[in-house]
Amino acid sequence: MNKTTRLVSLFGALALVTAACSSAATTAPSAAAPSAAASAAAPSAAASAAGLTGSLTVWEAYGASGTSEKDAFDKMVANVMAANPGLTVTVTDVPFANLFTNFETQAGAGSGPDLYIAPNDNLPKEARAGLLKDVSSLIPTLTAAPYSSSKVSIDAATVDGKLYEIPESMKAVELFYNNTMITTAPATTADWMTNAKKLGWVYGANGGGSYYLWGLFSSFGGTIMDATTGKCVADQGGGVAAALKWLADMKAAGMQFYQNDGDAKADLLSGKIAGFIDGPWQSGDLTKALGTKLSVAAGPTGPGGDWAPLTAPDGFYINAASANADLATQFALQMLLPANEQLFANVGHLPANTTLQPTDPIAQAFSALMPKGFARPTLKQLDNYWGNFGNALVAVIDKGTDPTKAVADACAAMNKANGL
């Protein structure tokens, strides 16, 4: 999931209004089995191939990840329009920091885009607020050829037994590193300490620090939430506080800390650092710049266990307020046809489609590490994790706040917000 502040203005829309010159091919609750009526209502690939007519607006937030993701997305859109001459699609690149709040504000007022594509950060919140179209009737279509969506992607896109996201890819963060600067990937927290001056960490609250942090909790045996009730239990056992203390110790040992992953990426490319934790959305541009010097490894294993980052899908969300919801659904299905989805796979997306594989060895390395991730919860209580623990992380790193106090305060605030 890219947590970078996007540099392109929300209103700098890219209107893709002409046909492409070429039509080249390019643990959550399980979803309930759909009823016979729902199955009959499921849009089919054949129906979507009949020709789409009308106008759609779609938001994405790939601009500041680098050109590879954005270019691939725009090519996919152009392919769909080339196959559907009666379809006009306007694509707007939205700063990621504003993406969810802008959608929620506009969709809540009955406007906004017809659909958008993003990680499932705010999926539970938006689904429960009635902002997203229930697409459970798509389950038979998505799990069959040619989409072949994995069960884990369907499960992670499901809230309270209903599907509210059309899965596109799976993501988790791991260690990118320059293998000429660090010849052997640091495997443990002790290895990281030895290489502290060569490494970086994204910690800024506005840059998604609490997202990058999650995998480290398991390294120290920490747990954020009770899996059943959603109650914050991070103040129990000491593992979460130990993870924050380790980061503070890493800073003292010379590790570079960044407000966003764009700055960390720039320092990796310039050679100021040798590696940092980030996701597959960076693969395309980093591979272009570093070539065979680029490698991927898991984050640090610690005294409490293995690194286990949040693992969840990117996907399409249909605005429940859209007058074009059916057309938007058909557009999303065409975007995910294998010839189009392979374009995304080739720049680092790890397809939800089990029949597709990335061609890039870096993406393949990410794919191999994915099973060790932590399935992103869709519990409502997770909504109040991000800000509270992002602020706790910043307090420890920037202000020297005692980690145990920072965790206790964040956990109490999370539980209060959740009424627990």
PDB file of N, CA and C in Angstrom, residues 253-324:
ATOM      1  N   ALA A 253      21.695   4.556  16.722  1.00  0.00           N
ATOM      2  CA  ALA A 253      22.822   3.873  16.073  1.00  0.00           C
ATOM      3  C   ALA A 253      23.085   4.384  14.662  1.00  0.00           C
ATOM      4  N   GLY A 254      22.226   5.291  14.174  1.00  0.00           N
ATOM      5  CA  GLY A 254      22.504   5.911  12.879  1.00  0.00           C
ATOM      6  C   GLY A 254      21.537   5.626  11.761  1.00  0.00           C
ATOM      7  N   MET A 255      20.448   4.842  12.001  1.00  0.00           N
ATOM      8  CA  MET A 255      19.492   4.598  10.934  1.00  0.00           C
ATOM      9  C   MET A 255      18.767   5.886  10.573  1.00  0.00           C
ATOM     10  N   GLN A 256      18.528   6.099   9.279  1.00  0.00           N
ATOM     11  CA  GLN A 256      17.843   7.295   8.792  1.00  0.00           C
ATOM     12  C   GLN A 256      16.335   7.103   8.902  1.00  0.00           C
ATOM     13  N   PHE A 257      15.645   8.151   9.358  1.00  0.00           N
ATOM     14  CA  PHE A 257      14.184   8.099   9.486  1.00  0.00           C
ATOM     15  C   PHE A 257      13.553   9.119   8.549  1.00  0.00           C
ATOM     16  N   TYR A 258      12.445   8.714   7.903  1.00  0.00           N
ATOM     17  CA  TYR A 258      11.832   9.502   6.845  1.00  0.00           C
ATOM     18  C   TYR A 258      10.357   9.743   7.109  1.00  0.00           C
ATOM     19  N   GLN A 259       9.913  10.932   6.727  1.00  0.00           N
ATOM     20  CA  GLN A 259       8.496  11.260   6.836  1.00  0.00           C
ATOM     21  C   GLN A 259       7.662  10.535   5.788  1.00  0.00           C
ATOM     22  N   ASN A 260       8.266  10.163   4.667  1.00  0.00           N
ATOM     23  CA  ASN A 260       7.533   9.480   3.598  1.00  0.00           C
ATOM     24  C   ASN A 260       8.493   8.605   2.811  1.00  0.00           C
ATOM     25  N   ASP A 261       7.939   7.676   2.044  1.00  0.00           N
ATOM     26  CA  ASP A 261       8.796   6.731   1.330  1.00  0.00           C
ATOM     27  C   ASP A 261       9.425   7.331   0.086  1.00  0.00           C
ATOM     28  N   GLY A 262       8.887   8.476  -0.396  1.00  0.00           N
ATOM     29  CA  GLY A 262       9.523   9.133  -1.534  1.00  0.00           C
ATOM     30  C   GLY A 262      10.927   9.602  -1.203  1.00  0.00           C
ATOM     31  N   ASP A 263      11.104  10.157  -0.017  1.00  0.00           N
ATOM     32  CA  ASP A 263      12.427  10.625   0.399  1.00  0.00           C
ATOM     33  C   ASP A 263      13.375   9.452   0.638  1.00  0.00           C
ATOM     34  N   ALA A 264      12.853   8.376   1.216  1.00  0.00           N
ATOM     35  CA  ALA A 264      13.679   7.184   1.429  1.00  0.00           C
ATOM     36  C   ALA A 264      14.122   6.595   0.089  1.00  0.00           C
ATOM     37  N   LYS A 265      13.218   6.577  -0.847  1.00  0.00           N
ATOM     38  CA  LYS A 265      13.529   6.059  -2.183  1.00  0.00           C
ATOM     39  C   LYS A 265      14.636   6.878  -2.833  1.00  0.00           C
ATOM     40  N   ALA A 266      14.544   8.198  -2.715  1.00  0.00           N
ATOM     41  CA  ALA A 266      15.560   9.063  -3.314  1.00  0.00           C
ATOM     42  C   ALA A 266      16.935   8.784  -2.712  1.00  0.00           C
ATOM     43  N   ASP A 267      16.979   8.560  -1.406  1.00  0.00           N
ATOM     44  CA  ASP A 267      18.264   8.293  -0.766  1.00  0.00           C
ATOM     45  C   ASP A 267      18.802   6.911  -1.115  1.00  0.00           C
ATOM     46  N   LEU A 268      17.913   5.944  -1.341  1.00  0.00           N
ATOM     47  CA  LEU A 268      18.375   4.634  -1.794  1.00  0.00           C
ATOM     48  C   LEU A 268      18.988   4.746  -3.185  1.00  0.00           C
ATOM     49  N   LEU A 269      18.330   5.484  -4.063  1.00  0.00           N
ATOM     50  CA  LEU A 269      18.834   5.621  -5.433  1.00  0.00           C
ATOM     51  C   LEU A 269      20.139   6.409  -5.495  1.00  0.00           C
ATOM     52  N   SER A 270      20.305   7.365  -4.568  1.00  0.00           N
ATOM     53  CA  SER A 270      21.530   8.170  -4.571  1.00  0.00           C
ATOM     54  C   SER A 270      22.682   7.492  -3.847  1.00  0.00           C
ATOM     55  N   GLY A 271      22.394   6.413  -3.131  1.00  0.00           N
ATOM     56  CA  GLY A 271      23.434   5.704  -2.412  1.00  0.00           C
ATOM     57  C   GLY A 271      23.643   6.174  -0.988  1.00  0.00           C
ATOM     58  N   LYS A 272      22.793   7.087  -0.508  1.00  0.00           N
ATOM     59  CA  LYS A 272      22.927   7.555   0.876  1.00  0.00           C
ATOM     60  C   LYS A 272      22.591   6.456   1.861  1.00  0.00           C
ATOM     61  N   ILE A 273      21.609   5.643   1.517  1.00  0.00           N
ATOM     62  CA  ILE A 273      21.290   4.456   2.310  1.00  0.00           C
ATOM     63  C   ILE A 273      21.346   3.240   1.397  1.00  0.00           C
ATOM     64  N   ALA A 274      21.395   2.067   2.004  1.00  0.00           N
ATOM     65  CA  ALA A 274      21.482   0.837   1.220  1.00  0.00           C
ATOM     66  C   ALA A 274      20.165   0.086   1.168  1.00  0.00           C
ATOM     67  N   GLY A 275      19.192   0.479   1.997  1.00  0.00           N
ATOM     68  CA  GLY A 275      17.933  -0.234   1.974  1.00  0.00           C
ATOM     69  C   GLY A 275      16.908   0.369   2.906  1.00  0.00           C
ATOM     70  N   PHE A 276      15.632   0.074   2.647  1.00  0.00           N
ATOM     71  CA  PHE A 276      14.538   0.484   3.519  1.00  0.00           C
ATOM     72  C   PHE A 276      13.325  -0.384   3.222  1.00  0.00           C
ATOM     73  N   ILE A 277      12.384  -0.385   4.162  1.00  0.00           N
ATOM     74  CA  ILE A 277      11.160  -1.167   4.031  1.00  0.00           C
ATOM     75  C   ILE A 277      10.165  -0.424   3.147  1.00  0.00           C
ATOM     76  N   ASP A 278       9.641  -1.112   2.124  1.00  0.00           N
ATOM     77  CA  ASP A 278       8.597  -0.533   1.283  1.00  0.00           C
ATOM     78  C   ASP A 278       7.901  -1.653   0.527  1.00  0.00           C
ATOM     79  N   GLY A 279       6.933  -1.261  -0.308  1.00  0.00           N
ATOM     80  CA  GLY A 279       6.102  -2.251  -0.964  1.00  0.00           C
ATOM     81  C   GLY A 279       6.380  -2.413  -2.443  1.00  0.00           C
ATOM     82  N   PRO A 280       5.720  -3.374  -3.075  1.00  0.00           N
ATOM     83  CA  PRO A 280       5.994  -3.704  -4.478  1.00  0.00           C
ATOM     84  C   PRO A 280       5.653  -2.592  -5.453  1.00  0.00           C
ATOM     85  N   TRP A 281       4.894  -1.584  -4.997  1.00  0.00           N
ATOM     86  CA  TRP A 281       4.610  -0.458  -5.891  1.00  0.00           C
ATOM     87  C   TRP A 281       5.883   0.300  -6.297  1.00  0.00           C
ATOM     88  N   GLN A 282       6.969   0.109  -5.551  1.00  0.00           N
ATOM     89  CA  GLN A 282       8.237   0.764  -5.889  1.00  0.00           C
ATOM     90  C   GLN A 282       9.100  -0.076  -6.822  1.00  0.00           C
ATOM     91  N   SER A 283       8.701  -1.306  -7.075  1.00  0.00           N
ATOM     92  CA  SER A 283       9.572  -2.243  -7.795  1.00  0.00           C
ATOM     93  C   SER A 283       9.979  -1.749  -9.176  1.00  0.00           C
ATOM     94  N   GLY A 284       9.002  -1.242  -9.949  1.00  0.00           N
ATOM     95  CA  GLY A 284       9.292  -0.863 -11.323  1.00  0.00           C
ATOM     96  C   GLY A 284      10.377   0.184 -11.428  1.00  0.00           C
ATOM     97  N   ASP A 285      10.234   1.281 -10.687  1.00  0.00           N
ATOM     98  CA  ASP A 285      11.203   2.369 -10.789  1.00  0.00           C
ATOM     99  C   ASP A 285      12.540   2.006 -10.161  1.00  0.00           C
ATOM    100  N   LEU A 286      12.519   1.288  -9.048  1.00  0.00           N
ATOM    101  CA  LEU A 286      13.774   0.901  -8.418  1.00  0.00           C
ATOM    102  C   LEU A 286      14.552  -0.073  -9.300  1.00  0.00           C
ATOM    103  N   THR A 287      13.841  -0.977  -9.958  1.00  0.00           N
ATOM    104  CA  THR A 287      14.516  -1.915 -10.857  1.00  0.00           C
ATOM    105  C   THR A 287      15.125  -1.178 -12.048  1.00  0.00           C
ATOM    106  N   LYS A 288      14.392  -0.212 -12.582  1.00  0.00           N
ATOM    107  CA  LYS A 288      14.932   0.577 -13.692  1.00  0.00           C
ATOM    108  C   LYS A 288      16.227   1.275 -13.296  1.00  0.00           C
ATOM    109  N   ALA A 289      16.258   1.792 -12.086  1.00  0.00           N
ATOM    110  CA  ALA A 289      17.412   2.575 -11.643  1.00  0.00           C
ATOM    111  C   ALA A 289      18.583   1.710 -11.196  1.00  0.00           C
ATOM    112  N   LEU A 290      18.301   0.609 -10.504  1.00  0.00           N
ATOM    113  CA  LEU A 290      19.368  -0.179  -9.897  1.00  0.00           C
ATOM    114  C   LEU A 290      19.659  -1.486 -10.619  1.00  0.00           C
ATOM    115  N   GLY A 291      18.738  -1.957 -11.449  1.00  0.00           N
ATOM    116  CA  GLY A 291      18.962  -3.192 -12.191  1.00  0.00           C
ATOM    117  C   GLY A 291      19.246  -4.367 -11.272  1.00  0.00           C
ATOM    118  N   THR A 292      20.311  -5.097 -11.567  1.00  0.00           N
ATOM    119  CA  THR A 292      20.631  -6.297 -10.789  1.00  0.00           C
ATOM    120  C   THR A 292      21.185  -5.976  -9.404  1.00  0.00           C
ATOM    121  N   LYS A 293      21.431  -4.697  -9.128  1.00  0.00           N
ATOM    122  CA  LYS A 293      21.892  -4.308  -7.791  1.00  0.00           C
ATOM    123  C   LYS A 293      20.753  -4.358  -6.767  1.00  0.00           C
ATOM    124  N   LEU A 294      19.509  -4.423  -7.239  1.00  0.00           N
ATOM    125  CA  LEU A 294      18.357  -4.391  -6.351  1.00  0.00           C
ATOM    126  C   LEU A 294      17.962  -5.801  -5.919  1.00  0.00           C
ATOM    127  N   SER A 295      17.741  -5.966  -4.631  1.00  0.00           N
ATOM    128  CA  SER A 295      17.251  -7.230  -4.093  1.00  0.00           C
ATOM    129  C   SER A 295      16.143  -6.956  -3.084  1.00  0.00           C
ATOM    130  N   VAL A 296      15.388  -8.001  -2.744  1.00  0.00           N
ATOM    131  CA  VAL A 296      14.307  -7.914  -1.764  1.00  0.00           C
ATOM    132  C   VAL A 296      14.469  -9.046  -0.756  1.00  0.00           C
ATOM    133  N   ALA A 297      14.265  -8.713   0.511  1.00  0.00           N
ATOM    134  CA  ALA A 297      14.297  -9.714   1.571  1.00  0.00           C
ATOM    135  C   ALA A 297      13.227  -9.367   2.596  1.00  0.00           C
ATOM    136  N   ALA A 298      12.943 -10.294   3.468  1.00  0.00           N
ATOM    137  CA  ALA A 298      11.979 -10.031   4.527  1.00  0.00           C
ATOM    138  C   ALA A 298      12.531  -9.000   5.497  1.00  0.00           C
ATOM    139  N   GLY A 299      11.617  -8.314   6.192  1.00  0.00           N
ATOM    140  CA  GLY A 299      12.025  -7.445   7.275  1.00  0.00           C
ATOM    141  C   GLY A 299      12.620  -8.259   8.409  1.00  0.00           C
ATOM    142  N   PRO A 300      13.059  -7.591   9.464  1.00  0.00           N
ATOM    143  CA  PRO A 300      13.847  -8.284  10.496  1.00  0.00           C
ATOM    144  C   PRO A 300      13.065  -9.271  11.356  1.00  0.00           C
ATOM    145  N   THR A 301      13.646 -10.428  11.548  1.00  0.00           N
ATOM    146  CA  THR A 301      13.176 -11.379  12.550  1.00  0.00           C
ATOM    147  C   THR A 301      13.740 -10.944  13.895  1.00  0.00           C
ATOM    148  N   GLY A 302      12.904 -10.984  14.920  1.00  0.00           N
ATOM    149  CA  GLY A 302      13.346 -10.522  16.228  1.00  0.00           C
ATOM    150  C   GLY A 302      13.216 -11.581  17.301  1.00  0.00           C
ATOM    151  N   PRO A 303      13.371 -11.175  18.536  1.00  0.00           N
ATOM    152  CA  PRO A 303      13.300 -12.142  19.646  1.00  0.00           C
ATOM    153  C   PRO A 303      11.921 -12.745  19.843  1.00  0.00           C
ATOM    154  N   GLY A 304      10.882 -12.129  19.245  1.00  0.00           N
ATOM    155  CA  GLY A 304       9.525 -12.640  19.419  1.00  0.00           C
ATOM    156  C   GLY A 304       8.985 -13.425  18.252  1.00  0.00           C
ATOM    157  N   GLY A 305       9.703 -13.414  17.127  1.00  0.00           N
ATOM    158  CA  GLY A 305       9.215 -14.146  15.961  1.00  0.00           C
ATOM    159  C   GLY A 305       9.631 -13.503  14.657  1.00  0.00           C
ATOM    160  N   ASP A 306       8.988 -13.938  13.562  1.00  0.00           N
ATOM    161  CA  ASP A 306       9.311 -13.439  12.222  1.00  0.00           C
ATOM    162  C   ASP A 306       8.588 -12.132  11.935  1.00  0.00           C
ATOM    163  N   TRP A 307       9.149 -11.379  11.032  1.00  0.00           N
ATOM    164  CA  TRP A 307       8.518 -10.198  10.464  1.00  0.00           C
ATOM    165  C   TRP A 307       7.221 -10.619   9.784  1.00  0.00           C
ATOM    166  N   ALA A 308       6.111  -9.946  10.086  1.00  0.00           N
ATOM    167  CA  ALA A 308       4.808 -10.313   9.507  1.00  0.00           C
ATOM    168  C   ALA A 308       4.029  -9.046   9.167  1.00  0.00           C
ATOM    169  N   PRO A 309       4.304  -8.455   8.001  1.00  0.00           N
ATOM    170  CA  PRO A 309       3.632  -7.215   7.624  1.00  0.00           C
ATOM    171  C   PRO A 309       2.179  -7.446   7.232  1.00  0.00           C
ATOM    172  N   LEU A 310       1.388  -6.390   7.293  1.00  0.00           N
ATOM    173  CA  LEU A 310       0.004  -6.481   6.839  1.00  0.00           C
ATOM    174  C   LEU A 310      -0.031  -6.889   5.374  1.00  0.00           C
ATOM    175  N   THR A 311      -0.865  -7.846   5.056  1.00  0.00           N
ATOM    176  CA  THR A 311      -1.028  -8.323   3.686  1.00  0.00           C
ATOM    177  C   THR A 311      -2.487  -8.144   3.288  1.00  0.00           C
ATOM    178  N   ALA A 312      -2.704  -7.414   2.228  1.00  0.00           N
ATOM    179  CA  ALA A 312      -4.075  -7.080   1.838  1.00  0.00           C
ATOM    180  C   ALA A 312      -4.108  -6.679   0.363  1.00  0.00           C
ATOM    181  N   PRO A 313      -5.304  -6.670  -0.222  1.00  0.00           N
ATOM    182  CA  PRO A 313      -5.393  -6.350  -1.647  1.00  0.00           C
ATOM    183  C   PRO A 313      -5.534  -4.867  -1.947  1.00  0.00           C
ATOM    184  N   ASP A 314      -5.008  -4.473  -3.087  1.00  0.00           N
ATOM    185  CA  ASP A 314      -5.482  -3.289  -3.794  1.00  0.00           C
ATOM    186  C   ASP A 314      -6.704  -3.744  -4.590  1.00  0.00           C
ATOM    187  N   GLY A 315      -7.593  -2.838  -4.860  1.00  0.00           N
ATOM    188  CA  GLY A 315      -8.740  -3.222  -5.659  1.00  0.00           C
ATOM    189  C   GLY A 315      -9.602  -2.045  -6.030  1.00  0.00           C
ATOM    190  N   PHE A 316     -10.649  -2.322  -6.791  1.00  0.00           N
ATOM    191  CA  PHE A 316     -11.592  -1.299  -7.232  1.00  0.00           C
ATOM    192  C   PHE A 316     -12.774  -1.221  -6.274  1.00  0.00           C
ATOM    193  N   TYR A 317     -13.154   0.008  -5.965  1.00  0.00           N
ATOM    194  CA  TYR A 317     -14.306   0.283  -5.114  1.00  0.00           C
ATOM    195  C   TYR A 317     -15.329   1.056  -5.930  1.00  0.00           C
ATOM    196  N   ILE A 318     -16.570   0.586  -5.930  1.00  0.00           N
ATOM    197  CA  ILE A 318     -17.634   1.239  -6.682  1.00  0.00           C
ATOM    198  C   ILE A 318     -18.400   2.169  -5.742  1.00  0.00           C
ATOM    199  N   ASN A 319     -18.490   3.416  -6.123  1.00  0.00           N
ATOM    200  CA  ASN A 319     -19.184   4.424  -5.327  1.00  0.00           C
ATOM    201  C   ASN A 319     -20.682   4.101  -5.292  1.00  0.00           C
ATOM    202  N   ALA A 320     -21.229   3.880  -4.103  1.00  0.00           N
ATOM    203  CA  ALA A 320     -22.648   3.553  -3.981  1.00  0.00           C
ATOM    204  C   ALA A 320     -23.528   4.699  -4.439  1.00  0.00           C
ATOM    205  N   ALA A 321     -22.977   5.916  -4.462  1.00  0.00           N
ATOM    206  CA  ALA A 321     -23.749   7.079  -4.881  1.00  0.00           C
ATOM    207  C   ALA A 321     -23.705   7.305  -6.388  1.00  0.00           C
ATOM    208  N   SER A 322     -22.908   6.510  -7.091  1.00  0.00           N
ATOM    209  CA  SER A 322     -22.759   6.707  -8.534  1.00  0.00           C
ATOM    210  C   SER A 322     -24.015   6.305  -9.294  1.00  0.00           C
ATOM    211  N   ALA A 323     -24.378   7.131 -10.274  1.00  0.00           N
ATOM    212  CA  ALA A 323     -25.478   6.774 -11.164  1.00  0.00           C
ATOM    213  C   ALA A 323     -25.014   5.783 -12.223  1.00  0.00           C
ATOM    214  N   ASN A 324     -23.697   5.535 -12.258  1.00  0.00           N
ATOM    215  CA  ASN A 324     -23.109   4.647 -13.270  1.00  0.00           C
ATOM    216  C   ASN A 324     -22.477   3.416 -12.626  1.00  0.00           C
TER     217      ASN A 324
END
